[in-house]
Amino acid sequence: MLRRTWAPAAGLAIALCVGIATAEEITVIALPVALNPQDPERTTVGALEYRGGLRLASGNAAFGGISGLRVSADGTHLLAITDRAAWFQSQLVYRDGLLVGMANADIAPIRDASGRPLVPPRSDAESFVRVPGGLIAGYERAHRLVHYEVDAEGRPLPNGAYMLKTPPQLQNAPNNGGLEAMTVLADGRLLAITEELETGDGFAGWIIAGDTFEPLSYVAMAGFNPTDATTLPNGDVLVLERRFTLFERVGRIVRIRAADIRPGARLMGAEVARIAPPLQTDNFEGIDAVPDPQGGIRLFLASDDNFGPLQRTLLLQFWMPADL
């Protein structure tokens, strides 16, 4: 069913190259960070338990700008997309269940049909999800969805990608306010929410199945914008909201019940946690969740440093109960 759902419409197949075959190995410095630098013994925020985190840096100029991430089911492998159209991959290192490091990192540009790396305005990748046999990435500025094929290990292939149809209303989104939050629902449909395209008192979103786009709206907390989403094993969805100004960097995680996600819905989640100073916080744009073999959910958050010296790339791991 999913293969039919994501098959390209006639005339829409456009050859692209992901370029992971030309991935460059890079050195990433991963420094463990406390949840609260002022109180290193603190390990809880809201309903979450902190399970270790990292501040990431690299001398490679292509590293940074992480706008979405997906973690393997066993928690050992990270795949991220950046807002300069690159795939970043690494192994995650643990000690006694705590995230303490990173190894075997590489990065590769996403390329156009001519084999050249994507350049503005088509390079602003902001979100992606895994679907059977591939990945779907959302882009801003040149608003679009692109499907990328993957190999048996889930790594993007160097070719074999195509454009997907998108809701016509998406083209009304602000340049920097397109498809920031995406997740695959339990039934295989795609939930996509824009960062800044307003509809009523919320942000425009859709439940997408092939060429069918069923609208809904997402109501964020005042001053916040949705930046990513992930689906839990029971079908509920966690949405990451971000408030980022010159003076504030706050992340907020809310939970939407599966039964509430339907066409025409006005989605409002219940807050799970709010990450604000003095806790480790920055421009949070990526979230993913995987089951914990010991029970509950392992949750990963990543921040986008916008390739600037005043922001940081953080990767934080939390644990949360399966049912709140």
CSV table of N, CA, C and O in Angstrom, one decimal, residues 17 52 203 210 223 227 258:
chain,number,residue,atom,x,y,z
A,17,CYS,N,20.1,13.5,-7.5
A,17,CYS,CA,21.2,12.7,-6.9
A,17,CYS,C,21.3,13.1,-5.5
A,17,CYS,O,21.4,14.3,-5.1
A,52,GLY,N,21.7,11.9,28.9
A,52,GLY,CA,22.9,12.3,28.3
A,52,GLY,C,22.8,13.1,27.1
A,52,GLY,O,21.8,13.0,26.3
A,203,PHE,N,-1.4,27.0,12.4
A,203,PHE,CA,-0.5,26.8,11.2
A,203,PHE,C,-1.1,25.7,10.3
A,203,PHE,O,-1.5,24.7,10.8
A,210,GLY,N,-0.4,10.0,-1.0
A,210,GLY,CA,-0.2,10.1,-2.5
A,210,GLY,C,-0.5,11.5,-2.9
A,210,GLY,O,0.0,12.5,-2.5
A,223,GLY,N,3.8,32.6,20.4
A,223,GLY,CA,5.2,32.9,20.3
A,223,GLY,C,6.1,31.7,19.9
A,223,GLY,O,7.3,31.9,19.7
A,227,THR,N,8.5,22.8,14.6
A,227,THR,CA,9.7,22.6,13.8
A,227,THR,C,10.0,21.2,13.5
A,227,THR,O,10.9,20.9,12.7
A,258,ALA,N,-3.5,10.1,19.0
A,258,ALA,CA,-3.7,9.6,17.6
A,258,ALA,C,-5.1,9.8,17.2
A,258,ALA,O,-5.4,10.2,16.0
